GROMACS .gro file of C-alpha atoms in nm:
model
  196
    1UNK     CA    1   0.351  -1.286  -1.353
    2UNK     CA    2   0.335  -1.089  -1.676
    3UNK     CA    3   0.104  -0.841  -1.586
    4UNK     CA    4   0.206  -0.537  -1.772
    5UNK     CA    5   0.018  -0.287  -1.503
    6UNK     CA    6   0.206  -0.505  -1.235
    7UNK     CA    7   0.540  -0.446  -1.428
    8UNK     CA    8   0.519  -0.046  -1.452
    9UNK     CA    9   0.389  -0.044  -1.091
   10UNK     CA   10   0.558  -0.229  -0.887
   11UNK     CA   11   0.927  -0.044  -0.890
   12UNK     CA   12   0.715   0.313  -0.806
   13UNK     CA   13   0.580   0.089  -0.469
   14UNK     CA   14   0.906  -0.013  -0.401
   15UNK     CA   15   1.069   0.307  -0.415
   16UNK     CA   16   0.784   0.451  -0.146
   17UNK     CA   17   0.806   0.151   0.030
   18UNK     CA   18   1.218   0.155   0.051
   19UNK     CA   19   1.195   0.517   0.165
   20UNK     CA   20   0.923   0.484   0.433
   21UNK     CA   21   1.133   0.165   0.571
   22UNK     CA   22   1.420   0.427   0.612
   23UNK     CA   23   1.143   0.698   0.775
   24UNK     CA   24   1.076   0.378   1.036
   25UNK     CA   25   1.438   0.316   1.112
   26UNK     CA   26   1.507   0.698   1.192
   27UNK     CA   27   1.161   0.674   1.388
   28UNK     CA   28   1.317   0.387   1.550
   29UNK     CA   29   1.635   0.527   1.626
   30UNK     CA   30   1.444   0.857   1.774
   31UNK     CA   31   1.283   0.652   1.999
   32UNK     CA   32   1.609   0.430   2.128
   33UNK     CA   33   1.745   0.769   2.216
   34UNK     CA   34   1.399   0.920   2.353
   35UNK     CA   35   1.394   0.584   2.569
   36UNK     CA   36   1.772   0.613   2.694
   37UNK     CA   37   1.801   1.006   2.736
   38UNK     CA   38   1.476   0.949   2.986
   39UNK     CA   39   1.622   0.659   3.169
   40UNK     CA   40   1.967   0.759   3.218
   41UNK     CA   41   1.982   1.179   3.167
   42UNK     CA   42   1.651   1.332   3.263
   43UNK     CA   43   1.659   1.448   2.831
   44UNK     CA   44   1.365   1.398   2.593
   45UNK     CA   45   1.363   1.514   2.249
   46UNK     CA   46   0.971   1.596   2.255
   47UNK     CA   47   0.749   1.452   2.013
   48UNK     CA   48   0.886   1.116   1.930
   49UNK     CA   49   0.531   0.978   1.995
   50UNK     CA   50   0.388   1.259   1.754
   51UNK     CA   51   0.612   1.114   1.504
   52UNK     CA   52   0.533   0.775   1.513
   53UNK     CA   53   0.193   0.812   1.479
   54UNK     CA   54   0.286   1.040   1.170
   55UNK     CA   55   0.508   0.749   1.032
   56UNK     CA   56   0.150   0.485   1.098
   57UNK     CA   57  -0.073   0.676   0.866
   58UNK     CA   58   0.190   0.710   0.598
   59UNK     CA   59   0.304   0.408   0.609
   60UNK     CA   60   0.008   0.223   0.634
   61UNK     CA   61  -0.134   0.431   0.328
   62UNK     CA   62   0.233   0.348   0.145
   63UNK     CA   63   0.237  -0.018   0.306
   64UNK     CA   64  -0.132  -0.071   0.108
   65UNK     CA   65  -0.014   0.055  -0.237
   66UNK     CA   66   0.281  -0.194  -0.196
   67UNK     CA   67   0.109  -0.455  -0.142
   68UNK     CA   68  -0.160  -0.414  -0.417
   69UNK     CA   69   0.124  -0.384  -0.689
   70UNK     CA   70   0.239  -0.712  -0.525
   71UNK     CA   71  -0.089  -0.875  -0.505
   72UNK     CA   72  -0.068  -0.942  -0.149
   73UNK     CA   73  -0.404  -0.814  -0.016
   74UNK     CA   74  -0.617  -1.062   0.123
   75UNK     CA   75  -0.903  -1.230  -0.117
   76UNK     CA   76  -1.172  -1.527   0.066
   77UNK     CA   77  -1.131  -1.800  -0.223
   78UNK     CA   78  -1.288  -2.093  -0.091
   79UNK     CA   79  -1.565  -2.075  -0.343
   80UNK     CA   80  -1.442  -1.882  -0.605
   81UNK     CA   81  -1.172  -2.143  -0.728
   82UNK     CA   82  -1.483  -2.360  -0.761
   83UNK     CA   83  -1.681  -2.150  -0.949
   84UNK     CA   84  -1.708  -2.157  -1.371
   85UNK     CA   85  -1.459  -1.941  -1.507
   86UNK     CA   86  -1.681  -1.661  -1.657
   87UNK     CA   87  -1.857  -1.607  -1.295
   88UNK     CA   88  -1.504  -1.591  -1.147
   89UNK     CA   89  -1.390  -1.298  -1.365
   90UNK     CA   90  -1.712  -1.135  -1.263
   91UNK     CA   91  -1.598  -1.132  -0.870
   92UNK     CA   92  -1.238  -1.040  -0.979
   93UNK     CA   93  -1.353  -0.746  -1.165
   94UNK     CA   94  -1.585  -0.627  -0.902
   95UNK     CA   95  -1.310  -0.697  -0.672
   96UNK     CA   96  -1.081  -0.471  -0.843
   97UNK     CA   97  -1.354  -0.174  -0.909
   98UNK     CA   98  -1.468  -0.181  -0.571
   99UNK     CA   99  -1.158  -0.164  -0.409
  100UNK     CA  100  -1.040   0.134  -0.672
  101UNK     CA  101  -1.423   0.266  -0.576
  102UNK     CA  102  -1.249   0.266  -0.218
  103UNK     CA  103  -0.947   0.397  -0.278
  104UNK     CA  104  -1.043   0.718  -0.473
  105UNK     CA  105  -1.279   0.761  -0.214
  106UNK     CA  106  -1.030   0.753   0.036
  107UNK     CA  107  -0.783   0.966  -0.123
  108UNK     CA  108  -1.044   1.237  -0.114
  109UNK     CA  109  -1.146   1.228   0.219
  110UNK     CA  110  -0.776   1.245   0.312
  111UNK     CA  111  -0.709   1.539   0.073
  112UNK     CA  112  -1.029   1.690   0.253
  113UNK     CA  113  -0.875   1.639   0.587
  114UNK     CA  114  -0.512   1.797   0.445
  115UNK     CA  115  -0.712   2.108   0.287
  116UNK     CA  116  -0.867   2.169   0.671
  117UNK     CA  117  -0.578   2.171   0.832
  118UNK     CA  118  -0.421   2.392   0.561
  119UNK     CA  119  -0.729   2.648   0.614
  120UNK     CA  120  -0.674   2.598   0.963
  121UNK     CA  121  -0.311   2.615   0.977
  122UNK     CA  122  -0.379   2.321   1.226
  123UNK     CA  123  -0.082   2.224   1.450
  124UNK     CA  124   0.022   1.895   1.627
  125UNK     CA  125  -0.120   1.900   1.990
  126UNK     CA  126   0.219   1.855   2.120
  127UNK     CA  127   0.529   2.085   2.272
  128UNK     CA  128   0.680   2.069   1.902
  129UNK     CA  129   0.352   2.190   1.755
  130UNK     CA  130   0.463   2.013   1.391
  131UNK     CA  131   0.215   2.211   1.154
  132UNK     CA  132  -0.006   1.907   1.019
  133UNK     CA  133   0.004   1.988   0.636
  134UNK     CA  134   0.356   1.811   0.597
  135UNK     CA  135   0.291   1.456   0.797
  136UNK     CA  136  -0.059   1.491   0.595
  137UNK     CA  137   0.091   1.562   0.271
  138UNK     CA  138   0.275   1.267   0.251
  139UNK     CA  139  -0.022   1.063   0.408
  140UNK     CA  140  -0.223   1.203   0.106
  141UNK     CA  141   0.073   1.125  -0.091
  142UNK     CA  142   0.037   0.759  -0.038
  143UNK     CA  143  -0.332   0.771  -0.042
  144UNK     CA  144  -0.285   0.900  -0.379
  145UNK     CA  145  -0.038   0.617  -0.496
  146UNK     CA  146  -0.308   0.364  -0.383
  147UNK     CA  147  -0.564   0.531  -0.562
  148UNK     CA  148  -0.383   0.548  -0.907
  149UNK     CA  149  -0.258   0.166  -0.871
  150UNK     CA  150  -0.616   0.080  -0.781
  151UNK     CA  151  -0.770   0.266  -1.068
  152UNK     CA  152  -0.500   0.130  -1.326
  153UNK     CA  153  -0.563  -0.241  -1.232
  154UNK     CA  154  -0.942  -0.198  -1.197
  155UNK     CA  155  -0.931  -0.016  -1.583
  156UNK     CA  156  -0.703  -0.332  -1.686
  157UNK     CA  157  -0.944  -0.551  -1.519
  158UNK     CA  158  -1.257  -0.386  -1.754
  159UNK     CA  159  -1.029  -0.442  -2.014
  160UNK     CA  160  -0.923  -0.787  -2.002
  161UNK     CA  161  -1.329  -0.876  -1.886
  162UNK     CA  162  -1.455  -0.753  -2.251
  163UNK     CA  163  -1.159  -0.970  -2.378
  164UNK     CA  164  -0.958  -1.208  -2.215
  165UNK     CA  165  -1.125  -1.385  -1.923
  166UNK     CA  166  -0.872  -1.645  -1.880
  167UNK     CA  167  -0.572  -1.355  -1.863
  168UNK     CA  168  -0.826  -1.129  -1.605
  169UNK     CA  169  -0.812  -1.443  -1.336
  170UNK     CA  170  -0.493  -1.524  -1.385
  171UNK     CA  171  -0.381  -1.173  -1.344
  172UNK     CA  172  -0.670  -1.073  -1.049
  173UNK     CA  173  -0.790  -1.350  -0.931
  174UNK     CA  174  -0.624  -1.445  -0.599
  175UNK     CA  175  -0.322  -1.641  -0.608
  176UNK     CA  176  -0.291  -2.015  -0.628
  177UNK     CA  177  -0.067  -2.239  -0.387
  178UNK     CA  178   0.089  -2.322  -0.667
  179UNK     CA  179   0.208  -1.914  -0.739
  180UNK     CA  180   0.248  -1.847  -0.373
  181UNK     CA  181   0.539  -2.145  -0.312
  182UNK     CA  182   0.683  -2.046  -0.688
  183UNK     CA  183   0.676  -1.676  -0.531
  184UNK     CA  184   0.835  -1.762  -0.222
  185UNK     CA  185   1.097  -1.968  -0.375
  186UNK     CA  186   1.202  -1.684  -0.647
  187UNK     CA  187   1.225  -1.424  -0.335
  188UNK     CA  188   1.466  -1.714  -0.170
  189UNK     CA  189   1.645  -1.759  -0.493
  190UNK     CA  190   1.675  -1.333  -0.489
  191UNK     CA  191   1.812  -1.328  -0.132
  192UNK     CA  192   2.086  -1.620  -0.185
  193UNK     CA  193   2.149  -1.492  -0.542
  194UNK     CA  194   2.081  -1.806  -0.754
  195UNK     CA  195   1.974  -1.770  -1.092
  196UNK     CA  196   1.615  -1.884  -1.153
   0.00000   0.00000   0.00000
């Protein structure tokens, strides 16, 4: 894929994804201990549930960002790879504006919801009372992320519409078979560490 968007985005999503897979594994460990210290020593380390439902939201705002950049959401192509190629880069670009239309939209409603709680000084409803503007912050954070790479494909997607049709689906349409097995089998040739 030669996607220049797709080239400047995707090592930004893997950074925030790397780093919330490391958030995970401490939530993980925090809750191996939370699960033993109960069992075996009468000990909890309050809050462990707080955090993991911290550690949802951002990464599922993080985890969608990712996956954009690697063009992994989901797209219903039974009749669109049957369709003429001009009314297929029609769909593709309303696919991408609507889903940047989304995204923005969503990253304001979530900075709305971070402002409150800042005005508020709103707390955690839980013995460790974790003021909310922190786990929000980086909620918004990732909110944010998915806005911008929404916005910056949706732009490139305008772009490519007033010039380049064939470039627009190949870049936003959904993926072929044929790019999902030659996908799988780079990420296999990654892993082992065989040259392409």
């Amino acid at each position: 894929m030669d996607n220049p968007i797709t080239r400047i985005i995707q090592p930004v999503a893997r950074l925030a994804a790397i780093l919330c897979g490391y958030g995970i594994l401490l939530l993980a460990f925090a809750i191996g201990v939370e699960v033993i210290g109960r069992k075996w020593f009468a000990f909890s380390l309050q809050g462990v549930d707080d955090f993991g439902g911290f550690a949802l939201a951002i990464t599922a705002a993080i985890g969608a960002s990712y996956t954009l950049a690697h063009r992994g959401h989901t797209r219903i192509d039974v009749f669109l790879l049957r369709m003429p190629a001009f009314w297929q880069a029609v769909l593709n670009v309303a696919a991408m504006v609507t889903f940047a239309v989304f995204a923005v939209f969503a990253f304001f409603q979530a900075v709305s919801v971070w402002r409150e709680s800042q005005l508020f000084m709103s707390v955690a409803d839980s013995p460790l009372q974790t003021p909310l503007i922190y786990p929000q912050g980086a909620w918004v954070f990732g909110q944010f992320l998915l806005a911008i790479f929404a916005l910056a494909f949706a732009v490139h997607a305008l772009l490519l519409f007033a010039g380049d049709r064939k470039r627009l689906n190949r870049f936003y349409g959904p993926a072929t078979v044929d790019e999902e097995v030659e996908a799988e089998l780079e990420a296999r040739r990654a892993r082992e560490g065989t040259p392409s």
